[in-house]
């Protein structure tokens, strides 16, 4: 029984973040309501400009969510039936379902055992004459190996879309993720490192023509009312979400630094724990710790142990993408993707969020250090 509320540590605490910026958020929301700027409008335009500047790209096209962002980037790049697109075997389903949605065929690639991101060493085996592009995912906030991926892509004439949904402000050699590929996509789902209070997303790019095609497609095929140069979809960011994101964006850098400090404290506190594998960071990159994912061969018992002590945990993700029921037709076997399969089997995310206190972190560390996998759970 948990009777001490201070001992409860959730996976995330969106309300704590709201309270930390409450007066600014409330004022921003009121202003949108007062001006009825519900769809697009000045806050949306201001956010697009500010976010492009923050990432370091020339263009930002806001949209309804991070899944649409990936789909629209592929449409903008001219993906067509028969094309093949390579995605990592471990990600959230948005990365692969949008390939099918765009009319192409999804090809899965195993992940690297340190970064848990697309392993470029497998790319040459997967590329065929039908391959048109690669969608690396900066999973859990750890950058994929963009220099190696871009090198293969350039040699084989492929485009690259970076899925940055979990990696706002992550860097490789001082350069932000989202600036390497032809386009990059972001999600502002409430639980993401930069989160709205509803669904929201964006595509960023340095390619003016591509940015224009994507913006047009997102807005019924035209940038001016009444103009429909092509048939598009309706995927717009609404004014309330943009106003909220404009309040939060200046806090993203300190919030990210806090996640990094918490991850460092976890690493220090858990490094001696021989029943666990703690996450590692590749040389020369800055990870932003959307999730802190341990591996344990006794995961089910560890989950129960954490739960009995009031500590949240999650499986991100319980199955590698090729083994989801929707891909049963591909008939993949675990040995096709050994690293992704192992991560799906052993991975366990423990609480990490910018508002997490030192006491909460210490509590999680103490509870994990008190875990004995040989005890009956
Ligand atoms: C969250 C997420 C998305 C999709 O974002 P939504 O805004 O929820 O549509 C895409 N890819 C990855 C890796 C994600 O984590």
mmCIF file of C-alpha atoms and ligand atoms in Angstrom:
data_model
loop_
_atom_site.group_PDB
_atom_site.id
_atom_site.type_symbol
_atom_site.label_atom_id
_atom_site.label_comp_id
_atom_site.label_asym_id
_atom_site.label_seq_id
_atom_site.Cartn_x
_atom_site.Cartn_y
_atom_site.Cartn_z
ATOM 1 C CA UNK A 1 0.000 0.000 0.000
ATOM 2 C CA UNK A 2 1.244 3.444 -0.925
ATOM 3 C CA UNK A 3 0.023 5.989 1.571
ATOM 4 C CA UNK A 4 2.670 8.619 0.984
ATOM 5 C CA UNK A 5 1.927 10.647 -2.139
ATOM 6 C CA UNK A 6 5.508 11.926 -2.319
ATOM 7 C CA UNK A 7 6.601 8.379 -3.026
ATOM 8 C CA UNK A 8 4.492 8.081 -6.159
ATOM 9 C CA UNK A 9 6.479 8.842 -9.316
ATOM 10 C CA UNK A 10 4.467 8.884 -12.568
ATOM 11 C CA UNK A 11 5.945 8.359 -16.054
ATOM 12 C CA UNK A 12 5.197 12.008 -16.835
ATOM 13 C CA UNK A 13 3.413 14.899 -15.127
ATOM 14 C CA UNK A 14 1.752 17.146 -17.694
ATOM 15 C CA UNK A 15 -0.104 19.045 -14.976
ATOM 16 C CA UNK A 16 3.162 20.004 -13.255
ATOM 17 C CA UNK A 17 4.379 21.462 -16.550
ATOM 18 C CA UNK A 18 1.135 23.418 -16.976
ATOM 19 C CA UNK A 19 1.447 24.858 -13.460
ATOM 20 C CA UNK A 20 5.031 25.967 -14.195
ATOM 21 C CA UNK A 21 3.828 28.217 -17.071
ATOM 22 C CA UNK A 22 0.157 28.623 -16.086
ATOM 23 C CA UNK A 23 -0.267 32.393 -16.260
ATOM 24 C CA UNK A 24 1.365 32.650 -19.692
ATOM 25 C CA UNK A 25 -0.644 29.707 -21.068
ATOM 26 C CA UNK A 26 -3.939 31.000 -19.696
ATOM 27 C CA UNK A 27 -3.306 34.445 -21.202
ATOM 28 C CA UNK A 28 -2.324 32.982 -24.577
ATOM 29 C CA UNK A 29 -5.445 30.795 -24.702
ATOM 30 C CA UNK A 30 -7.706 33.731 -23.758
ATOM 31 C CA UNK A 31 -6.209 35.842 -26.504
ATOM 32 C CA UNK A 32 -6.939 33.206 -29.157
ATOM 33 C CA UNK A 33 -10.524 32.967 -27.931
ATOM 34 C CA UNK A 34 -10.923 36.763 -27.836
ATOM 35 C CA UNK A 35 -9.658 37.091 -31.426
ATOM 36 C CA UNK A 36 -11.301 33.896 -32.772
ATOM 37 C CA UNK A 37 -8.013 32.961 -34.487
ATOM 38 C CA UNK A 38 -8.850 29.276 -34.287
ATOM 39 C CA UNK A 39 -7.351 27.858 -37.474
ATOM 40 C CA UNK A 40 -3.889 29.134 -38.540
ATOM 41 C CA UNK A 41 -3.692 32.886 -37.788
ATOM 42 C CA UNK A 42 -0.884 34.944 -36.190
ATOM 43 C CA UNK A 43 0.115 32.423 -33.516
ATOM 44 C CA UNK A 44 0.533 29.669 -36.086
ATOM 45 C CA UNK A 45 2.668 31.885 -38.306
ATOM 46 C CA UNK A 46 4.748 33.044 -35.346
ATOM 47 C CA UNK A 47 5.303 29.456 -34.252
ATOM 48 C CA UNK A 48 6.395 28.335 -37.727
ATOM 49 C CA UNK A 49 8.954 31.140 -37.860
ATOM 50 C CA UNK A 50 10.224 30.548 -34.320
ATOM 51 C CA UNK A 51 10.444 26.775 -34.657
ATOM 52 C CA UNK A 52 12.337 26.938 -37.970
ATOM 53 C CA UNK A 53 14.793 29.348 -36.305
ATOM 54 C CA UNK A 54 15.152 27.071 -33.273
ATOM 55 C CA UNK A 55 15.975 24.011 -35.401
ATOM 56 C CA UNK A 56 17.984 25.958 -37.966
ATOM 57 C CA UNK A 57 15.987 25.338 -41.134
ATOM 58 C CA UNK A 58 14.631 27.829 -43.665
ATOM 59 C CA UNK A 59 11.061 26.493 -43.572
ATOM 60 C CA UNK A 60 8.573 25.059 -41.099
ATOM 61 C CA UNK A 61 5.141 23.814 -42.187
ATOM 62 C CA UNK A 62 2.895 23.247 -39.197
ATOM 63 C CA UNK A 63 0.206 20.589 -39.390
ATOM 64 C CA UNK A 64 -2.318 18.611 -37.363
ATOM 65 C CA UNK A 65 0.027 15.969 -35.903
ATOM 66 C CA UNK A 66 3.393 14.260 -36.308
ATOM 67 C CA UNK A 67 1.959 11.355 -38.272
ATOM 68 C CA UNK A 68 0.525 13.625 -40.985
ATOM 69 C CA UNK A 69 3.918 15.363 -41.061
ATOM 70 C CA UNK A 70 5.669 12.150 -42.179
ATOM 71 C CA UNK A 71 2.951 11.316 -44.696
ATOM 72 C CA UNK A 72 2.958 14.841 -46.165
ATOM 73 C CA UNK A 73 6.751 14.905 -46.452
ATOM 74 C CA UNK A 74 6.585 11.695 -48.509
ATOM 75 C CA UNK A 75 3.827 13.094 -50.730
ATOM 76 C CA UNK A 76 5.934 16.241 -51.210
ATOM 77 C CA UNK A 77 8.869 14.073 -52.274
ATOM 78 C CA UNK A 78 6.701 12.352 -54.884
ATOM 79 C CA UNK A 79 6.434 8.864 -53.378
ATOM 80 C CA UNK A 80 4.334 6.591 -55.603
ATOM 81 C CA UNK A 81 3.070 2.997 -55.682
ATOM 82 C CA UNK A 82 5.865 0.494 -56.216
ATOM 83 C CA UNK A 83 8.418 2.609 -54.349
ATOM 84 C CA UNK A 84 10.171 1.110 -51.335
ATOM 85 C CA UNK A 85 10.997 3.082 -48.194
ATOM 86 C CA UNK A 86 13.325 1.834 -45.443
ATOM 87 C CA UNK A 87 12.366 2.445 -41.794
ATOM 88 C CA UNK A 88 13.799 1.120 -38.514
ATOM 89 C CA UNK A 89 12.269 -2.047 -37.040
ATOM 90 C CA UNK A 90 11.753 -0.270 -33.705
ATOM 91 C CA UNK A 91 9.636 2.884 -33.635
ATOM 92 C CA UNK A 92 6.107 4.097 -33.026
ATOM 93 C CA UNK A 93 3.826 2.858 -35.848
ATOM 94 C CA UNK A 94 3.535 6.322 -37.446
ATOM 95 C CA UNK A 95 6.940 5.819 -39.084
ATOM 96 C CA UNK A 96 5.813 2.747 -41.042
ATOM 97 C CA UNK A 97 2.055 3.223 -41.478
ATOM 98 C CA UNK A 98 2.625 6.496 -43.333
ATOM 99 C CA UNK A 99 4.808 4.704 -45.904
ATOM 100 C CA UNK A 100 1.849 2.490 -46.781
ATOM 101 C CA UNK A 101 -0.495 5.484 -46.638
ATOM 102 C CA UNK A 102 1.721 7.274 -49.197
ATOM 103 C CA UNK A 103 1.307 4.259 -51.489
ATOM 104 C CA UNK A 104 4.793 2.783 -51.064
ATOM 105 C CA UNK A 105 6.085 -0.485 -49.619
ATOM 106 C CA UNK A 106 7.658 -0.502 -46.180
ATOM 107 C CA UNK A 107 11.037 -2.243 -45.698
ATOM 108 C CA UNK A 108 12.273 -2.745 -42.135
ATOM 109 C CA UNK A 109 15.895 -2.336 -41.019
ATOM 110 C CA UNK A 110 17.309 -3.548 -37.690
ATOM 111 C CA UNK A 111 18.602 -1.042 -35.143
ATOM 112 C CA UNK A 112 22.027 -0.388 -33.659
ATOM 113 C CA UNK A 113 22.611 -1.991 -30.222
ATOM 114 C CA UNK A 114 23.924 1.239 -28.621
ATOM 115 C CA UNK A 115 21.743 4.003 -30.070
ATOM 116 C CA UNK A 116 18.644 1.816 -30.755
ATOM 117 C CA UNK A 117 18.301 3.742 -34.026
ATOM 118 C CA UNK A 118 18.429 2.551 -37.664
ATOM 119 C CA UNK A 119 21.719 0.708 -38.222
ATOM 120 C CA UNK A 120 23.279 2.048 -41.443
ATOM 121 C CA UNK A 121 25.418 -1.097 -41.735
ATOM 122 C CA UNK A 122 22.331 -2.997 -42.993
ATOM 123 C CA UNK A 123 21.254 -0.440 -45.591
ATOM 124 C CA UNK A 124 23.166 -1.756 -48.592
ATOM 125 C CA UNK A 125 21.545 -5.200 -48.142
ATOM 126 C CA UNK A 126 18.059 -3.639 -48.125
ATOM 127 C CA UNK A 127 18.354 -1.155 -51.003
ATOM 128 C CA UNK A 128 16.861 -2.360 -54.311
ATOM 129 C CA UNK A 129 16.214 -0.528 -57.594
ATOM 130 C CA UNK A 130 12.775 0.356 -56.185
ATOM 131 C CA UNK A 131 14.114 2.022 -53.013
ATOM 132 C CA UNK A 132 13.448 5.771 -52.990
ATOM 133 C CA UNK A 133 14.099 6.863 -49.415
ATOM 134 C CA UNK A 134 15.013 6.216 -45.798
ATOM 135 C CA UNK A 135 13.201 7.406 -42.654
ATOM 136 C CA UNK A 136 15.585 7.197 -39.674
ATOM 137 C CA UNK A 137 14.008 7.810 -36.261
ATOM 138 C CA UNK A 138 15.887 9.564 -33.450
ATOM 139 C CA UNK A 139 14.345 7.076 -31.036
ATOM 140 C CA UNK A 140 13.938 7.980 -27.351
ATOM 141 C CA UNK A 141 15.717 11.269 -28.153
ATOM 142 C CA UNK A 142 18.988 9.632 -29.252
ATOM 143 C CA UNK A 143 20.159 10.837 -32.683
ATOM 144 C CA UNK A 144 20.412 8.262 -35.468
ATOM 145 C CA UNK A 145 23.789 8.078 -37.235
ATOM 146 C CA UNK A 146 22.915 10.775 -39.770
ATOM 147 C CA UNK A 147 26.419 11.235 -41.265
ATOM 148 C CA UNK A 148 26.561 7.522 -42.198
ATOM 149 C CA UNK A 149 22.929 7.412 -43.363
ATOM 150 C CA UNK A 150 23.316 10.556 -45.492
ATOM 151 C CA UNK A 151 26.448 9.096 -47.071
ATOM 152 C CA UNK A 152 24.607 5.945 -48.187
ATOM 153 C CA UNK A 153 21.621 8.025 -49.333
ATOM 154 C CA UNK A 154 23.800 10.344 -51.408
ATOM 155 C CA UNK A 155 25.653 7.416 -52.997
ATOM 156 C CA UNK A 156 22.387 5.643 -53.923
ATOM 157 C CA UNK A 157 20.356 8.735 -54.847
ATOM 158 C CA UNK A 158 17.791 8.349 -52.031
ATOM 159 C CA UNK A 159 15.947 10.995 -50.033
ATOM 160 C CA UNK A 160 15.979 11.008 -46.222
ATOM 161 C CA UNK A 161 13.169 12.161 -43.927
ATOM 162 C CA UNK A 162 14.212 12.401 -40.270
ATOM 163 C CA UNK A 163 11.476 11.392 -37.807
ATOM 164 C CA UNK A 164 12.291 13.822 -34.976
ATOM 165 C CA UNK A 165 9.070 13.221 -32.996
ATOM 166 C CA UNK A 166 11.087 12.222 -29.919
ATOM 167 C CA UNK A 167 14.158 14.360 -30.453
ATOM 168 C CA UNK A 168 13.508 18.130 -30.330
ATOM 169 C CA UNK A 169 16.939 19.847 -29.950
ATOM 170 C CA UNK A 170 19.028 16.642 -30.076
ATOM 171 C CA UNK A 171 22.385 17.233 -31.785
ATOM 172 C CA UNK A 172 25.111 15.474 -33.726
ATOM 173 C CA UNK A 173 28.481 17.217 -33.558
ATOM 174 C CA UNK A 174 26.739 20.439 -32.501
ATOM 175 C CA UNK A 175 24.271 20.327 -35.396
ATOM 176 C CA UNK A 176 20.579 19.797 -34.607
ATOM 177 C CA UNK A 177 18.700 16.755 -35.824
ATOM 178 C CA UNK A 178 16.148 17.799 -38.412
ATOM 179 C CA UNK A 179 18.762 19.629 -40.501
ATOM 180 C CA UNK A 180 20.372 16.579 -42.144
ATOM 181 C CA UNK A 181 17.653 15.102 -44.375
ATOM 182 C CA UNK A 182 15.597 16.598 -47.218
ATOM 183 C CA UNK A 183 12.883 17.109 -44.608
ATOM 184 C CA UNK A 184 12.295 16.315 -40.950
ATOM 185 C CA UNK A 185 9.108 15.807 -39.007
ATOM 186 C CA UNK A 186 8.145 16.707 -35.460
ATOM 187 C CA UNK A 187 5.254 15.805 -33.181
ATOM 188 C CA UNK A 188 3.923 18.100 -30.475
ATOM 189 C CA UNK A 189 1.704 15.427 -28.926
ATOM 190 C CA UNK A 190 1.229 16.445 -25.264
ATOM 191 C CA UNK A 191 3.773 13.953 -23.891
ATOM 192 C CA UNK A 192 6.547 14.826 -26.353
ATOM 193 C CA UNK A 193 9.531 16.952 -25.235
ATOM 194 C CA UNK A 194 7.691 19.973 -26.675
ATOM 195 C CA UNK A 195 4.020 19.219 -26.198
ATOM 196 C CA UNK A 196 0.802 21.036 -27.092
ATOM 197 C CA UNK A 197 -2.527 20.527 -25.308
ATOM 198 C CA UNK A 198 -3.904 18.422 -28.113
ATOM 199 C CA UNK A 199 -2.489 17.118 -31.386
ATOM 200 C CA UNK A 200 -0.006 19.174 -33.413
ATOM 201 C CA UNK A 201 2.977 18.540 -35.690
ATOM 202 C CA UNK A 202 5.346 20.094 -38.212
ATOM 203 C CA UNK A 203 7.659 19.422 -41.136
ATOM 204 C CA UNK A 204 10.898 21.397 -41.452
ATOM 205 C CA UNK A 205 13.077 21.670 -44.548
ATOM 206 C CA UNK A 206 15.657 23.813 -46.268
ATOM 207 C CA UNK A 207 14.165 23.034 -49.694
ATOM 208 C CA UNK A 208 11.812 25.876 -50.683
ATOM 209 C CA UNK A 209 10.073 23.901 -53.445
ATOM 210 C CA UNK A 210 9.484 20.902 -51.214
ATOM 211 C CA UNK A 211 8.228 23.122 -48.382
ATOM 212 C CA UNK A 212 5.758 24.786 -50.752
ATOM 213 C CA UNK A 213 4.413 21.455 -52.062
ATOM 214 C CA UNK A 214 3.963 20.164 -48.505
ATOM 215 C CA UNK A 215 2.244 23.367 -47.315
ATOM 216 C CA UNK A 216 -0.094 23.272 -50.299
ATOM 217 C CA UNK A 217 -0.949 19.607 -49.778
ATOM 218 C CA UNK A 218 -1.667 20.256 -46.086
ATOM 219 C CA UNK A 219 -4.128 23.016 -46.935
ATOM 220 C CA UNK A 220 -6.468 21.476 -49.506
ATOM 221 C CA UNK A 221 -3.941 21.902 -52.288
ATOM 222 C CA UNK A 222 -3.672 25.680 -52.242
ATOM 223 C CA UNK A 223 -1.941 28.408 -50.264
ATOM 224 C CA UNK A 224 -4.585 31.066 -50.977
ATOM 225 C CA UNK A 225 -8.261 30.695 -50.281
ATOM 226 C CA UNK A 226 -10.077 29.413 -53.333
ATOM 227 C CA UNK A 227 -6.915 28.254 -55.118
ATOM 228 C CA UNK A 228 -6.655 24.489 -55.376
ATOM 229 C CA UNK A 229 -3.660 23.780 -57.582
ATOM 230 C CA UNK A 230 -3.734 20.135 -56.520
ATOM 231 C CA UNK A 231 -6.012 17.973 -54.383
ATOM 232 C CA UNK A 232 -4.702 17.943 -50.847
ATOM 233 C CA UNK A 233 -5.800 17.078 -47.339
ATOM 234 C CA UNK A 234 -6.819 19.118 -44.300
ATOM 235 C CA UNK A 235 -3.936 19.002 -41.828
ATOM 236 C CA UNK A 236 -3.573 22.345 -40.054
ATOM 237 C CA UNK A 237 -2.324 23.387 -36.665
ATOM 238 C CA UNK A 238 -5.016 25.213 -34.741
ATOM 239 C CA UNK A 239 -4.505 28.596 -33.122
ATOM 240 C CA UNK A 240 -4.859 27.360 -29.543
ATOM 241 C CA UNK A 241 -2.120 24.766 -29.999
ATOM 242 C CA UNK A 242 0.183 27.298 -31.651
ATOM 243 C CA UNK A 243 -0.396 29.825 -28.854
ATOM 244 C CA UNK A 244 0.465 27.148 -26.272
ATOM 245 C CA UNK A 245 3.556 26.058 -28.208
ATOM 246 C CA UNK A 246 4.701 29.695 -28.504
ATOM 247 C CA UNK A 247 4.618 29.918 -24.712
ATOM 248 C CA UNK A 248 6.479 26.640 -24.253
ATOM 249 C CA UNK A 249 9.130 26.952 -26.988
ATOM 250 C CA UNK A 250 11.421 29.367 -25.032
ATOM 251 C CA UNK A 251 11.399 26.821 -22.162
ATOM 252 C CA UNK A 252 12.396 23.879 -24.340
ATOM 253 C CA UNK A 253 16.119 24.401 -23.936
ATOM 254 C CA UNK A 254 16.119 24.479 -20.091
ATOM 255 C CA UNK A 255 13.604 21.609 -20.008
ATOM 256 C CA UNK A 256 15.945 19.610 -22.238
ATOM 257 C CA UNK A 257 18.911 20.401 -19.993
ATOM 258 C CA UNK A 258 16.880 19.124 -17.033
ATOM 259 C CA UNK A 259 16.125 15.833 -18.829
ATOM 260 C CA UNK A 260 19.848 15.495 -19.560
ATOM 261 C CA UNK A 261 20.736 16.104 -15.906
ATOM 262 C CA UNK A 262 18.169 13.514 -14.799
ATOM 263 C CA UNK A 263 19.539 10.964 -17.285
ATOM 264 C CA UNK A 264 23.070 11.587 -15.997
ATOM 265 C CA UNK A 265 21.848 11.053 -12.433
ATOM 266 C CA UNK A 266 20.109 7.802 -13.431
ATOM 267 C CA UNK A 267 23.291 6.621 -15.168
ATOM 268 C CA UNK A 268 25.348 7.383 -12.062
ATOM 269 C CA UNK A 269 22.820 5.831 -9.691
ATOM 270 C CA UNK A 270 22.195 2.674 -11.716
ATOM 271 C CA UNK A 271 25.579 2.002 -13.333
ATOM 272 C CA UNK A 272 26.597 -0.525 -10.688
ATOM 273 C CA UNK A 273 23.378 -2.488 -11.034
ATOM 274 C CA UNK A 274 24.368 -5.754 -12.727
ATOM 275 C CA UNK A 275 20.798 -6.939 -13.276
ATOM 276 C CA UNK A 276 20.181 -4.095 -15.758
ATOM 277 C CA UNK A 277 21.546 -2.596 -18.945
ATOM 278 C CA UNK A 278 21.383 1.183 -18.782
ATOM 279 C CA UNK A 279 21.054 3.274 -21.955
ATOM 280 C CA UNK A 280 24.233 4.408 -23.685
ATOM 281 C CA UNK A 281 24.960 7.434 -25.851
ATOM 282 C CA UNK A 282 27.041 7.292 -29.037
ATOM 283 C CA UNK A 283 30.195 9.424 -29.199
ATOM 284 C CA UNK A 284 29.775 13.031 -30.348
ATOM 285 C CA UNK A 285 26.012 13.290 -29.962
ATOM 286 C CA UNK A 286 23.695 15.063 -27.544
ATOM 287 C CA UNK A 287 20.616 12.985 -26.659
ATOM 288 C CA UNK A 288 17.482 14.695 -25.313
ATOM 289 C CA UNK A 289 16.013 11.741 -23.372
ATOM 290 C CA UNK A 290 12.399 11.684 -24.465
ATOM 291 C CA UNK A 291 12.499 8.305 -22.742
ATOM 292 C CA UNK A 292 15.031 6.628 -20.439
ATOM 293 C CA UNK A 293 14.921 2.966 -21.455
ATOM 294 C CA UNK A 294 16.583 0.238 -19.405
ATOM 295 C CA UNK A 295 16.911 -3.373 -20.452
ATOM 296 C CA UNK A 296 16.240 -6.200 -18.013
ATOM 297 C CA UNK A 297 15.957 -9.942 -18.578
ATOM 298 C CA UNK A 298 13.550 -9.915 -15.605
ATOM 299 C CA UNK A 299 11.378 -7.125 -17.017
ATOM 300 C CA UNK A 300 7.998 -8.431 -15.890
ATOM 301 C CA UNK A 301 9.201 -8.776 -12.299
ATOM 302 C CA UNK A 302 10.873 -5.355 -12.395
ATOM 303 C CA UNK A 303 7.664 -3.770 -13.705
ATOM 304 C CA UNK A 304 5.679 -5.343 -10.864
ATOM 305 C CA UNK A 305 8.305 -4.252 -8.322
ATOM 306 C CA UNK A 306 8.135 -0.638 -9.555
ATOM 307 C CA UNK A 307 4.339 -0.682 -9.630
ATOM 308 C CA UNK A 308 4.115 -2.017 -6.058
ATOM 309 C CA UNK A 309 6.266 0.961 -4.986
ATOM 310 C CA UNK A 310 4.117 3.520 -6.841
ATOM 311 C CA UNK A 311 6.550 4.076 -9.707
ATOM 312 C CA UNK A 312 5.412 4.274 -13.301
ATOM 313 C CA UNK A 313 7.058 2.406 -16.157
ATOM 314 C CA UNK A 314 6.188 1.598 -19.763
ATOM 315 C CA UNK A 315 7.142 -0.651 -22.663
ATOM 316 C CA UNK A 316 8.197 1.493 -25.628
ATOM 317 C CA UNK A 317 7.454 -0.546 -27.599
ATOM 318 C CA UNK A 318 6.212 -3.998 -26.598
ATOM 319 C CA UNK A 319 6.586 -5.335 -30.146
ATOM 320 C CA UNK A 320 9.027 -4.387 -32.871
ATOM 321 C CA UNK A 321 7.142 -3.017 -35.895
ATOM 322 C CA UNK A 322 7.618 -6.067 -38.168
ATOM 323 C CA UNK A 323 5.830 -8.241 -35.585
ATOM 324 C CA UNK A 324 2.697 -6.140 -35.243
ATOM 325 C CA UNK A 325 -0.410 -7.942 -36.504
ATOM 326 C CA UNK A 326 -0.739 -5.447 -39.364
ATOM 327 C CA UNK A 327 2.581 -6.684 -40.813
ATOM 328 C CA UNK A 328 1.937 -10.433 -40.353
ATOM 329 C CA UNK A 329 1.801 -10.708 -44.164
ATOM 330 C CA UNK A 330 5.546 -9.979 -44.297
ATOM 331 C CA UNK A 331 6.208 -13.174 -42.285
ATOM 332 C CA UNK A 332 9.281 -11.828 -40.529
ATOM 333 C CA UNK A 333 11.023 -13.839 -37.811
ATOM 334 C CA UNK A 334 12.737 -12.462 -34.669
ATOM 335 C CA UNK A 335 16.140 -13.450 -36.074
ATOM 336 C CA UNK A 336 15.553 -11.004 -38.972
ATOM 337 C CA UNK A 337 15.782 -8.127 -36.452
ATOM 338 C CA UNK A 338 17.677 -9.460 -33.403
ATOM 339 C CA UNK A 339 18.422 -6.088 -31.785
ATOM 340 C CA UNK A 340 14.908 -4.676 -32.182
ATOM 341 C CA UNK A 341 13.413 -7.993 -31.008
ATOM 342 C CA UNK A 342 15.584 -8.008 -27.898
ATOM 343 C CA UNK A 343 14.698 -4.390 -27.092
ATOM 344 C CA UNK A 344 10.979 -5.180 -27.446
ATOM 345 C CA UNK A 345 11.448 -8.096 -25.072
ATOM 346 C CA UNK A 346 13.642 -6.437 -22.413
ATOM 347 C CA UNK A 347 13.138 -2.667 -22.740
ATOM 348 C CA UNK A 348 11.513 -0.774 -19.876
ATOM 349 C CA UNK A 349 11.055 3.020 -19.746
ATOM 350 C CA UNK A 350 11.246 4.598 -16.309
ATOM 351 C CA UNK A 351 10.036 8.101 -15.367
ATOM 352 C CA UNK A 352 11.856 11.072 -16.910
ATOM 353 C CA UNK A 353 10.283 14.513 -17.404
ATOM 354 C CA UNK A 354 11.556 18.059 -16.987
ATOM 355 C CA UNK A 355 9.531 18.722 -13.822
ATOM 356 C CA UNK A 356 10.794 15.566 -12.053
ATOM 357 C CA UNK A 357 12.456 16.473 -8.752
ATOM 358 C CA UNK A 358 15.795 15.193 -7.433
ATOM 359 C CA UNK A 359 13.831 13.438 -4.664
ATOM 360 C CA UNK A 360 11.628 11.654 -7.191
ATOM 361 C CA UNK A 361 14.690 10.553 -9.144
ATOM 362 C CA UNK A 362 16.416 9.268 -6.016
ATOM 363 C CA UNK A 363 13.252 7.404 -5.057
ATOM 364 C CA UNK A 364 13.214 5.591 -8.435
ATOM 365 C CA UNK A 365 16.926 4.746 -8.132
ATOM 366 C CA UNK A 366 16.489 3.412 -4.574
ATOM 367 C CA UNK A 367 13.517 1.260 -5.549
ATOM 368 C CA UNK A 368 15.396 -0.182 -8.538
ATOM 369 C CA UNK A 369 18.498 -0.881 -6.430
ATOM 370 C CA UNK A 370 16.195 -2.724 -4.004
ATOM 371 C CA UNK A 371 15.004 -5.036 -6.786
ATOM 372 C CA UNK A 372 16.069 -8.667 -6.515
ATOM 373 C CA UNK A 373 15.175 -10.618 -9.672
ATOM 374 C CA UNK A 374 15.626 -13.953 -7.878
ATOM 375 C CA UNK A 375 12.802 -13.169 -5.456
ATOM 376 C CA UNK A 376 9.349 -14.455 -6.291
ATOM 377 C CA UNK A 377 7.317 -11.604 -7.709
HETATM 378 C C1 LIG B 1 4.773 10.487 -31.498
HETATM 379 C C2 LIG B 1 5.469 9.934 -32.678
HETATM 380 C C3 LIG B 1 5.014 10.136 -34.001
HETATM 381 C C4 LIG B 1 3.676 10.703 -34.343
HETATM 382 O O1 LIG B 1 3.275 11.819 -33.757
HETATM 383 P P1 LIG B 1 1.727 12.178 -33.516
HETATM 384 O O2 LIG B 1 1.792 13.645 -33.292
HETATM 385 O O3 LIG B 1 1.264 11.410 -32.327
HETATM 386 O O4 LIG B 1 0.973 11.824 -34.753
HETATM 387 C C5 LIG B 1 5.804 9.713 -35.045
HETATM 388 N N1 LIG B 1 6.953 9.067 -34.835
HETATM 389 C C6 LIG B 1 7.416 8.818 -33.597
HETATM 390 C C7 LIG B 1 8.725 8.123 -33.437
HETATM 391 C C8 LIG B 1 6.687 9.228 -32.478
HETATM 392 O O5 LIG B 1 7.158 8.972 -31.249
#
